[in-house]
Short mmCIF file of C-alpha atoms in Angstrom, two decimals:
data_model
loop_
_atom_site.label_atom_id
_atom_site.label_comp_id
_atom_site.label_asym_id
_atom_site.label_seq_id
_atom_site.Cartn_x
_atom_site.Cartn_y
_atom_site.Cartn_z
CA UNK T 1 1.07 218.66 -140.61
CA UNK T 2 -1.06 221.04 -138.34
CA UNK T 3 -2.63 219.66 -135.30
CA UNK T 4 -6.37 219.17 -135.53
CA UNK T 5 -8.34 221.48 -133.51
CA UNK T 6 -9.24 220.27 -129.72
CA UNK T 7 -12.64 218.73 -129.98
CA UNK T 8 -15.24 220.18 -127.20
CA UNK T 9 -15.71 217.80 -124.49
CA UNK T 10 -17.71 214.87 -125.37
CA UNK T 11 -21.16 215.15 -123.35
CA UNK T 12 -21.20 211.17 -123.47
CA UNK T 13 -18.08 211.21 -121.42
CA UNK T 14 -19.83 213.28 -118.82
CA UNK T 15 -23.17 211.63 -118.96
CA UNK T 16 -24.60 215.26 -119.73
CA UNK T 17 -23.77 216.30 -116.47
CA UNK T 18 -22.47 219.94 -115.60
CA UNK T 19 -19.63 220.77 -113.58
CA UNK T 20 -21.88 221.91 -110.85
CA UNK T 21 -23.87 218.33 -110.88
CA UNK T 22 -20.38 216.57 -110.51
CA UNK T 23 -19.71 218.48 -107.66
CA UNK T 24 -22.93 217.83 -105.94
CA UNK T 25 -22.56 214.27 -106.84
CA UNK T 26 -19.09 214.12 -105.56
CA UNK T 27 -20.07 215.79 -102.30
CA UNK T 28 -22.88 213.13 -101.85
CA UNK T 29 -20.65 210.22 -102.70
CA UNK T 30 -17.80 211.56 -100.44
CA UNK T 31 -20.14 211.03 -97.44
CA UNK T 32 -20.26 207.27 -98.01
CA UNK T 33 -16.47 206.90 -96.99
CA UNK T 34 -16.64 208.39 -93.40
CA UNK T 35 -20.07 206.55 -93.06
CA UNK T 36 -18.45 203.09 -93.81
CA UNK T 37 -15.53 203.91 -91.44
CA UNK T 38 -17.78 205.04 -88.62
CA UNK T 39 -20.12 202.27 -89.20
CA UNK T 40 -17.83 199.23 -89.97
CA UNK T 41 -14.43 200.43 -89.05
CA UNK T 42 -15.02 201.54 -85.51
CA UNK T 43 -13.95 205.11 -86.05
CA UNK T 44 -15.65 207.58 -83.56
CA UNK T 45 -16.31 204.63 -81.23
CA UNK T 46 -17.48 206.15 -77.80
CA UNK T 47 -18.17 209.58 -79.24
CA UNK T 48 -21.86 209.67 -79.86
CA UNK T 49 -21.82 213.34 -81.06
CA UNK T 50 -19.26 212.49 -83.78
CA UNK T 51 -21.13 209.41 -84.71
CA UNK T 52 -24.44 211.19 -85.20
CA UNK T 53 -22.93 213.79 -87.35
CA UNK T 54 -21.19 211.64 -89.60
CA UNK T 55 -24.03 209.27 -89.98
CA UNK T 56 -26.57 212.17 -90.19
CA UNK T 57 -24.71 213.85 -93.14
CA UNK T 58 -24.70 210.55 -94.77
CA UNK T 59 -28.36 210.01 -94.40
CA UNK T 60 -28.95 213.50 -95.64
CA UNK T 61 -26.92 212.53 -98.84
CA UNK T 62 -28.76 209.07 -99.00
CA UNK T 63 -32.15 211.23 -99.17
CA UNK T 64 -30.73 213.01 -102.20
CA UNK T 65 -29.79 209.94 -103.88
CA UNK T 66 -33.39 208.63 -103.52
CA UNK T 67 -34.77 211.84 -104.61
CA UNK T 68 -32.67 211.97 -107.65
CA UNK T 69 -33.50 208.20 -108.42
CA UNK T 70 -37.27 208.88 -108.10
CA UNK T 71 -37.47 211.62 -110.48
CA UNK T 72 -35.76 209.65 -112.95
CA UNK T 73 -37.91 206.54 -112.29
CA UNK T 74 -40.93 208.63 -114.23
CA UNK T 75 -39.10 207.81 -117.39
CA UNK T 76 -38.48 204.19 -116.93
CA UNK T 77 -41.81 202.79 -115.62
CA UNK T 78 -45.16 203.40 -116.45
CA UNK T 79 -46.93 206.56 -114.87
CA UNK T 80 -49.06 204.44 -112.57
CA UNK T 81 -46.35 202.35 -111.38
CA UNK T 82 -44.03 205.60 -111.02
CA UNK T 83 -46.70 207.10 -108.87
CA UNK T 84 -46.67 204.17 -106.28
CA UNK T 85 -42.79 203.77 -106.35
CA UNK T 86 -42.11 207.41 -105.91
CA UNK T 87 -44.46 207.27 -103.02
CA UNK T 88 -42.77 204.45 -101.23
CA UNK T 89 -39.18 205.63 -102.06
CA UNK T 90 -39.49 209.26 -101.29
CA UNK T 91 -40.55 208.62 -97.73
CA UNK T 92 -37.94 205.79 -97.18
CA UNK T 93 -35.85 207.97 -94.88
CA UNK T 94 -38.80 208.67 -92.55
CA UNK T 95 -39.64 204.88 -92.61
CA UNK T 96 -36.26 203.88 -91.64
CA UNK T 97 -36.68 205.92 -88.22
CA UNK T 98 -40.30 205.03 -87.52
CA UNK T 99 -40.35 201.48 -88.30
CA UNK T 100 -37.10 201.15 -86.48
CA UNK T 101 -38.36 202.51 -83.31
CA UNK T 102 -41.61 200.73 -83.57
CA UNK T 103 -39.96 197.55 -84.13
CA UNK T 104 -38.01 198.21 -80.91
CA UNK T 105 -41.07 199.04 -78.97
CA UNK T 106 -40.07 202.48 -78.62
CA UNK T 107 -43.40 203.41 -79.26
CA UNK T 108 -43.50 206.91 -77.84
CA UNK T 109 -40.27 207.77 -79.75
CA UNK T 110 -42.17 206.31 -82.89
CA UNK T 111 -44.78 208.62 -82.45
CA UNK T 112 -42.60 211.70 -81.64
CA UNK T 113 -40.84 211.20 -85.07
CA UNK T 114 -43.84 210.57 -87.00
CA UNK T 115 -45.66 213.82 -85.57
CA UNK T 116 -42.37 215.78 -85.80
CA UNK T 117 -42.06 214.77 -89.60
CA UNK T 118 -45.71 215.84 -90.32
CA UNK T 119 -45.74 219.15 -88.38
CA UNK T 120 -42.32 220.13 -89.99
CA UNK T 121 -43.39 219.66 -93.33
CA UNK T 122 -46.71 221.57 -93.12
CA UNK T 123 -45.63 224.06 -90.31
CA UNK T 124 -42.43 225.12 -91.96
CA UNK T 125 -42.28 223.60 -95.45
CA UNK T 126 -45.46 224.88 -96.91
CA UNK T 127 -44.79 228.48 -95.64
CA UNK T 128 -41.36 228.64 -96.78
CA UNK T 129 -42.43 227.84 -100.41
CA UNK T 130 -44.52 231.00 -100.34
CA UNK T 131 -41.77 233.00 -98.46
CA UNK T 132 -39.07 232.15 -101.05
CA UNK T 133 -41.38 233.05 -103.97
CA UNK T 134 -42.49 236.29 -102.40
CA UNK T 135 -38.71 237.27 -101.70
CA UNK T 136 -37.49 236.15 -105.32
CA UNK T 137 -40.20 238.09 -106.70
CA UNK T 138 -39.30 241.22 -104.63
CA UNK T 139 -35.90 240.90 -105.64
CA UNK T 140 -37.18 241.06 -109.34
CA UNK T 141 -39.32 244.13 -108.49
CA UNK T 142 -42.36 242.07 -108.98
CA UNK T 143 -45.51 241.42 -106.73
CA UNK T 144 -46.11 238.13 -105.44
CA UNK T 145 -48.54 237.46 -102.61
CA UNK T 146 -50.19 234.26 -103.30
CA UNK T 147 -49.92 230.69 -104.79
CA UNK T 148 -52.60 229.42 -107.01
CA UNK T 149 -53.79 225.91 -107.12
CA UNK T 150 -56.26 224.19 -109.53
CA UNK T 151 -58.30 221.15 -109.96
CA UNK T 152 -55.34 219.00 -110.45
CA UNK T 153 -54.52 219.49 -106.80
CA UNK T 154 -57.96 218.11 -105.58
CA UNK T 155 -57.18 214.66 -105.28
CA UNK T 156 -54.26 215.48 -102.90
CA UNK T 157 -56.35 217.82 -100.94
CA UNK T 158 -59.36 215.29 -100.66
CA UNK T 159 -57.44 212.44 -99.51
CA UNK T 160 -55.34 214.50 -97.11
CA UNK T 161 -58.46 215.93 -95.52
CA UNK T 162 -59.81 212.35 -95.09
CA UNK T 163 -56.51 211.29 -93.31
CA UNK T 164 -56.42 214.23 -91.07
CA UNK T 165 -60.15 213.47 -89.92
CA UNK T 166 -59.29 209.81 -89.34
CA UNK T 167 -56.36 210.79 -87.24
CA UNK T 168 -58.93 212.08 -84.62
CA UNK T 169 -59.96 208.43 -84.61
CA UNK T 170 -56.62 207.39 -83.42
CA UNK T 171 -56.68 210.12 -80.84
CA UNK T 172 -59.98 208.81 -79.41
CA UNK T 173 -58.71 205.12 -79.45
CA UNK T 174 -55.53 206.02 -77.76
CA UNK T 175 -53.81 203.50 -79.88
CA UNK T 176 -52.37 202.52 -83.57
CA UNK T 177 -53.68 198.81 -84.83
CA UNK T 178 -53.22 196.96 -88.14
CA UNK T 179 -56.99 197.82 -88.87
CA UNK T 180 -55.82 201.50 -88.82
CA UNK T 181 -52.89 200.34 -91.15
CA UNK T 182 -55.52 198.86 -93.59
CA UNK T 183 -57.72 202.06 -93.66
CA UNK T 184 -54.81 204.30 -94.05
CA UNK T 185 -53.05 202.22 -97.03
CA UNK T 186 -56.63 201.97 -98.72
CA UNK T 187 -56.90 205.90 -98.62
CA UNK T 188 -53.44 206.25 -100.21
CA UNK T 189 -54.21 203.47 -102.88
CA UNK T 190 -57.57 205.38 -103.59
CA UNK T 191 -55.58 208.41 -103.88
CA UNK T 192 -53.17 206.79 -106.68
CA UNK T 193 -55.97 205.60 -108.32
CA UNK T 194 -57.92 208.78 -108.48
CA UNK T 195 -54.78 210.70 -109.64
CA UNK T 196 -54.29 208.48 -112.32
CA UNK T 197 -57.71 208.48 -113.37
CA UNK T 198 -57.74 212.35 -113.47
CA UNK T 199 -54.62 212.39 -115.47
CA UNK T 200 -55.88 209.97 -118.12
CA UNK T 201 -59.14 211.66 -118.17
CA UNK T 202 -57.03 215.19 -118.82
CA UNK T 203 -55.02 213.61 -121.68
CA UNK T 204 -57.97 211.76 -123.28
CA UNK T 205 -60.41 214.70 -123.08
CA UNK T 206 -61.82 215.62 -126.64
CA UNK T 207 -60.83 218.78 -128.15
CA UNK T 208 -63.57 221.39 -128.08
CA UNK T 209 -64.28 223.18 -131.52
CA UNK T 210 -63.33 226.69 -131.20
CA UNK T 211 -65.37 229.53 -133.04
CA UNK T 212 -63.44 231.83 -135.25
CA UNK T 213 -63.33 234.49 -132.66
CA UNK T 214 -62.29 232.03 -129.86
CA UNK T 215 -59.69 230.70 -132.07
CA UNK T 216 -58.12 234.17 -133.07
CA UNK T 217 -57.89 234.90 -129.38
CA UNK T 218 -56.28 231.48 -128.50
CA UNK T 219 -53.69 232.06 -131.08
CA UNK T 220 -53.12 235.77 -130.02
CA UNK T 221 -52.68 234.61 -126.17
CA UNK T 222 -50.61 231.56 -126.90
CA UNK T 223 -48.56 232.15 -130.18
CA UNK T 224 -46.19 229.10 -129.25
CA UNK T 225 -48.37 226.88 -126.96
CA UNK T 226 -46.40 223.63 -127.74
CA UNK T 227 -43.03 225.16 -126.96
CA UNK T 228 -44.14 226.85 -123.74
CA UNK T 229 -45.50 223.34 -122.59
CA UNK T 230 -42.11 221.69 -123.38
CA UNK T 231 -40.25 224.42 -121.56
CA UNK T 232 -42.23 224.06 -118.51
CA UNK T 233 -41.85 220.17 -118.43
CA UNK T 234 -38.05 220.62 -118.77
CA UNK T 235 -38.03 223.31 -116.09
CA UNK T 236 -39.70 221.23 -113.84
CA UNK T 237 -36.56 219.09 -112.98
CA UNK T 238 -33.56 221.01 -111.60
CA UNK T 239 -29.93 219.88 -111.48
CA UNK T 240 -29.00 216.28 -111.42
CA UNK T 241 -32.65 215.01 -111.35
CA UNK T 242 -33.13 217.10 -114.81
CA UNK T 243 -29.80 215.62 -116.37
CA UNK T 244 -30.77 211.87 -115.06
CA UNK T 245 -33.88 212.00 -117.02
CA UNK T 246 -32.04 213.10 -120.40
CA UNK T 247 -29.58 210.31 -120.23
CA UNK T 248 -29.86 207.41 -122.76
CA UNK T 249 -32.21 204.60 -121.58
CA UNK T 250 -29.32 202.08 -120.66
CA UNK T 251 -27.22 204.61 -118.75
CA UNK T 252 -30.34 206.19 -117.31
CA UNK T 253 -31.41 202.77 -115.67
CA UNK T 254 -27.84 202.06 -114.24
CA UNK T 255 -27.41 205.69 -112.90
CA UNK T 256 -30.93 205.19 -111.28
CA UNK T 257 -29.95 201.76 -110.03
CA UNK T 258 -26.60 203.12 -108.41
CA UNK T 259 -28.41 205.96 -106.47
CA UNK T 260 -31.03 203.43 -105.07
CA UNK T 261 -28.33 201.28 -103.79
CA UNK T 262 -26.53 204.21 -102.39
CA UNK T 263 -29.41 205.39 -100.58
CA UNK T 264 -30.48 201.91 -99.24
CA UNK T 265 -26.89 201.33 -98.24
CA UNK T 266 -26.85 204.17 -95.93
CA UNK T 267 -30.38 203.93 -94.68
CA UNK T 268 -30.17 199.81 -93.93
CA UNK T 269 -26.87 200.09 -92.28
CA UNK T 270 -26.99 203.68 -90.75
CA UNK T 271 -30.65 204.27 -89.37
CA UNK T 272 -30.25 202.21 -85.94
CA UNK T 273 -26.69 203.54 -84.89
CA UNK T 274 -27.97 206.96 -85.88
CA UNK T 275 -30.67 206.73 -83.71
CA UNK T 276 -28.95 205.20 -81.00
CA UNK T 277 -25.99 207.81 -81.14
CA UNK T 278 -28.90 210.58 -80.81
CA UNK T 279 -30.47 208.87 -77.76
CA UNK T 280 -27.21 208.75 -76.42
CA UNK T 281 -26.41 212.50 -77.07
CA UNK T 282 -29.63 213.41 -75.55
CA UNK T 283 -28.81 211.43 -72.45
CA UNK T 284 -25.46 213.09 -71.91
CA UNK T 285 -26.47 216.78 -72.25
CA UNK T 286 -29.88 216.27 -70.31
CA UNK T 287 -32.15 217.12 -73.42
CA UNK T 288 -35.43 215.10 -73.75
CA UNK T 289 -34.95 212.18 -76.06
CA UNK T 290 -38.66 212.88 -77.09
CA UNK T 291 -37.95 216.12 -78.49
CA UNK T 292 -34.69 215.51 -80.17
CA UNK T 293 -36.03 212.50 -82.04
CA UNK T 294 -39.24 214.51 -83.00
CA UNK T 295 -37.32 217.15 -84.70
CA UNK T 296 -33.65 215.88 -85.60
CA UNK T 297 -34.45 212.84 -87.43
CA UNK T 298 -37.40 214.43 -89.71
CA UNK T 299 -35.30 217.44 -90.48
CA UNK T 300 -32.69 215.24 -91.99
CA UNK T 301 -35.06 213.11 -94.12
CA UNK T 302 -37.08 216.31 -95.03
CA UNK T 303 -34.33 218.61 -96.16
CA UNK T 304 -33.47 217.35 -99.67
CA UNK T 305 -37.01 216.77 -100.86
CA UNK T 306 -37.77 220.25 -99.58
CA UNK T 307 -34.77 222.01 -101.03
CA UNK T 308 -36.08 221.06 -104.44
CA UNK T 309 -39.37 222.44 -103.97
CA UNK T 310 -37.86 225.78 -102.69
CA UNK T 311 -35.65 225.93 -105.75
CA UNK T 312 -38.94 225.65 -107.71
CA UNK T 313 -40.25 228.50 -105.39
CA UNK T 314 -37.32 230.63 -106.14
CA UNK T 315 -38.23 230.41 -109.78
CA UNK T 316 -41.60 232.05 -108.88
CA UNK T 317 -43.45 230.90 -111.77
CA UNK T 318 -43.08 227.20 -110.54
CA UNK T 319 -43.83 227.94 -106.81
CA UNK T 320 -47.26 226.19 -107.41
CA UNK T 321 -45.44 223.05 -108.30
CA UNK T 322 -43.06 223.43 -105.25
CA UNK T 323 -46.10 223.41 -102.93
CA UNK T 324 -48.00 220.69 -104.88
CA UNK T 325 -44.76 218.60 -104.26
CA UNK T 326 -44.97 219.10 -100.40
CA UNK T 327 -48.65 218.57 -100.23
CA UNK T 328 -48.13 215.07 -101.98
CA UNK T 329 -45.06 214.32 -99.21
CA UNK T 330 -47.45 215.39 -96.40
CA UNK T 331 -50.13 213.03 -97.75
CA UNK T 332 -47.62 210.23 -98.17
CA UNK T 333 -46.44 210.77 -94.44
CA UNK T 334 -50.08 211.04 -93.22
CA UNK T 335 -51.14 207.73 -94.54
CA UNK T 336 -48.40 205.28 -95.54
CA UNK T 337 -45.95 206.27 -92.97
CA UNK T 338 -48.49 205.90 -90.14
CA UNK T 339 -49.85 202.69 -91.45
CA UNK T 340 -46.13 201.18 -91.36
CA UNK T 341 -45.77 201.91 -87.68
CA UNK T 342 -48.44 199.41 -86.30
CA UNK T 343 -47.04 196.78 -88.69
CA UNK T 344 -43.49 197.14 -87.50
CA UNK T 345 -44.59 197.07 -83.81
CA UNK T 346 -46.44 193.72 -84.44
CA UNK T 347 -43.51 192.20 -86.29
CA UNK T 348 -41.33 193.34 -83.24
CA UNK T 349 -43.62 191.94 -80.71
CA UNK T 350 -43.94 188.62 -82.81
CA UNK T 351 -47.65 188.93 -83.19
CA UNK T 352 -50.73 191.12 -84.11
CA UNK T 353 -50.60 193.78 -81.46
CA UNK T 354 -52.10 197.26 -81.37
CA UNK T 355 -49.51 200.16 -80.70
CA UNK T 356 -50.50 201.73 -77.44
CA UNK T 357 -50.00 205.51 -77.23
CA UNK T 358 -48.99 207.54 -73.99
CA UNK T 359 -50.91 210.50 -72.93
CA UNK T 360 -47.97 212.74 -74.40
CA UNK T 361 -48.24 210.80 -77.71
CA UNK T 362 -52.02 211.19 -77.69
CA UNK T 363 -51.59 215.12 -77.22
CA UNK T 364 -48.82 215.18 -80.10
CA UNK T 365 -51.05 213.17 -82.45
CA UNK T 366 -53.95 215.68 -81.70
CA UNK T 367 -52.03 218.77 -82.29
CA UNK T 368 -50.52 217.09 -85.72
CA UNK T 369 -54.01 216.39 -86.92
CA UNK T 370 -55.54 219.68 -85.83
CA UNK T 371 -52.64 221.49 -87.71
CA UNK T 372 -53.21 219.35 -90.58
CA UNK T 373 -56.83 220.26 -90.71
CA UNK T 374 -56.16 223.90 -90.51
CA UNK T 375 -53.38 223.51 -93.14
CA UNK T 376 -55.91 221.95 -95.66
CA UNK T 377 -58.64 224.31 -95.02
CA UNK T 378 -56.30 227.28 -95.98
CA UNK T 379 -56.02 225.67 -99.43
CA UNK T 380 -59.75 224.83 -100.12
CA UNK T 381 -59.96 228.20 -101.85
CA UNK T 382 -57.25 227.06 -104.26
CA UNK T 383 -55.16 229.98 -102.94
CA UNK T 384 -52.28 229.94 -100.48
CA UNK T 385 -51.57 233.47 -99.47
CA UNK T 386 -48.56 235.10 -97.82
CA UNK T 387 -50.80 235.67 -94.51
CA UNK T 388 -51.87 232.15 -94.42
CA UNK T 389 -48.16 231.26 -94.69
CA UNK T 390 -46.99 233.32 -92.10
CA UNK T 391 -49.83 232.19 -89.73
CA UNK T 392 -49.09 228.63 -90.28
CA UNK T 393 -45.23 229.47 -89.69
CA UNK T 394 -45.98 231.32 -86.40
CA UNK T 395 -48.00 228.80 -84.95
CA UNK T 396 -45.58 226.18 -85.72
CA UNK T 397 -42.80 228.25 -84.24
CA UNK T 398 -44.79 228.73 -80.91
CA UNK T 399 -45.23 224.82 -80.64
CA UNK T 400 -41.46 224.24 -81.53
CA UNK T 401 -39.93 226.75 -78.84
CA UNK T 402 -42.61 225.97 -76.28
CA UNK T 403 -42.46 222.19 -75.96
CA UNK T 404 -45.26 222.04 -73.05
CA UNK T 405 -48.05 219.65 -73.19
CA UNK T 406 -50.44 222.04 -72.05
CA UNK T 407 -49.40 224.40 -74.61
CA UNK T 408 -49.80 221.90 -77.29
CA UNK T 409 -53.17 220.97 -76.32
CA UNK T 410 -54.26 224.51 -76.26
CA UNK T 411 -52.83 224.99 -79.80
CA UNK T 412 -54.61 221.88 -81.06
CA UNK T 413 -57.83 223.54 -80.07
CA UNK T 414 -56.70 226.83 -81.38
CA UNK T 415 -56.12 225.32 -84.91
CA UNK T 416 -59.65 223.75 -84.94
CA UNK T 417 -61.26 227.05 -83.80
CA UNK T 418 -59.06 228.89 -86.70
CA UNK T 419 -60.22 226.47 -89.07
CA UNK T 420 -63.88 226.85 -88.38
CA UNK T 421 -63.32 230.61 -88.55
CA UNK T 422 -61.41 230.33 -91.68
CA UNK T 423 -64.13 228.11 -93.36
CA UNK T 424 -67.03 230.32 -92.25
CA UNK T 425 -65.56 233.72 -93.50
CA UNK T 426 -64.61 232.03 -96.68
CA UNK T 427 -67.36 229.71 -97.47
CA UNK T 428 -68.22 231.36 -100.85
CA UNK T 429 -64.99 230.77 -102.11
CA UNK T 430 -64.47 227.05 -101.12
CA UNK T 431 -63.70 224.67 -104.07
CA UNK T 432 -65.50 221.80 -102.44
CA UNK T 433 -67.19 220.87 -105.77
CA UNK T 434 -63.81 220.17 -107.11
CA UNK T 435 -62.78 217.88 -104.23
CA UNK T 436 -66.19 215.92 -104.62
CA UNK T 437 -65.85 215.53 -108.29
CA UNK T 438 -62.32 214.41 -107.81
CA UNK T 439 -63.52 211.62 -105.47
CA UNK T 440 -66.48 210.51 -107.58
CA UNK T 441 -65.44 207.17 -109.33
CA UNK T 442 -65.75 206.99 -113.07
CA UNK T 443 -65.91 210.70 -113.42
#
């Protein structure tokens, strides 16, 4: 009796993941073993550099787990709930560092990590989206010199602008308080409600009756609009995140839960020993603890989410989505992340207490707020050009390689001057009306 033909691999046995997905998942999961040995088994005890490397790699993997889980959550809970959960979970790695430092009363280091995360995301993350798209287009013989935004980005820009302006209040007060936390959380809640209202209006808007000429032109321009929309939605998610969304409901919930548990396990047990190891390394090699905490911790937590945005940028057509993703991340950090710091500090002190800012911290917050204001102004034309991206990146590299307080203050004023010049020269092309409409309740 002839043997039956060998059946192709059952997708169900592989949960729909490709070989590349399994390699990625395996690499992320494999970091949990050395992490556990270092954290609980005493491995690398007395070797802070090795400890920081092992825990740092695991924290990167944890950020990936959380990123995959948050993408999948969009299909498990209602959209409004998903938006709030995404905002909280995606900034979990940053929370772990800033909250821990604030709780322990290391206020200067908490401010260092917070300002570093914000400046890294805007000063390097936003420009890299444009540069990656530009280089990808050039390899394909295409010309791509700007990313176009639209009215859908208005809520992020509006509330990011308001949060950036409020940051100057913190500079003038030279402290963070619980009242500041209330204001910043209120700004983010208002953003969530505005974004949800805008999304609902877009889906509920009545269709306009087209004339025969308009209908013919529409059909000619978009012969298969429904398929194109589906393809765009499917292409938005890449790799593991895309496959998680396509899992059967029960399996999807289980996988998302495992991802969340893995990420939470690493952050909960690894954040404090990682920070301590990094500080010990700084003492041993004679490097400023402030500078090391300002850039190392934010880089680890930002890398996974930014990588997904860079992949979108490499597809060129989704460069706008990649930039929108990082704009939303910046808004998360500039509101919820800052709001968590005074709360953690008060808990650590055992009573409500304003978190004082040192002179260096005030300068860093001023520079970060000025950079934010300049970055937002570049987007008010709803276009992010290659020239704007290179300007942002160039100014960021100056402050990164010249960590001198006087230079940072001067750069802050330069950012403000450039903001005024840019707005003046482009006053006829600013989309301020869209921002005002986005902030109008009931509109």
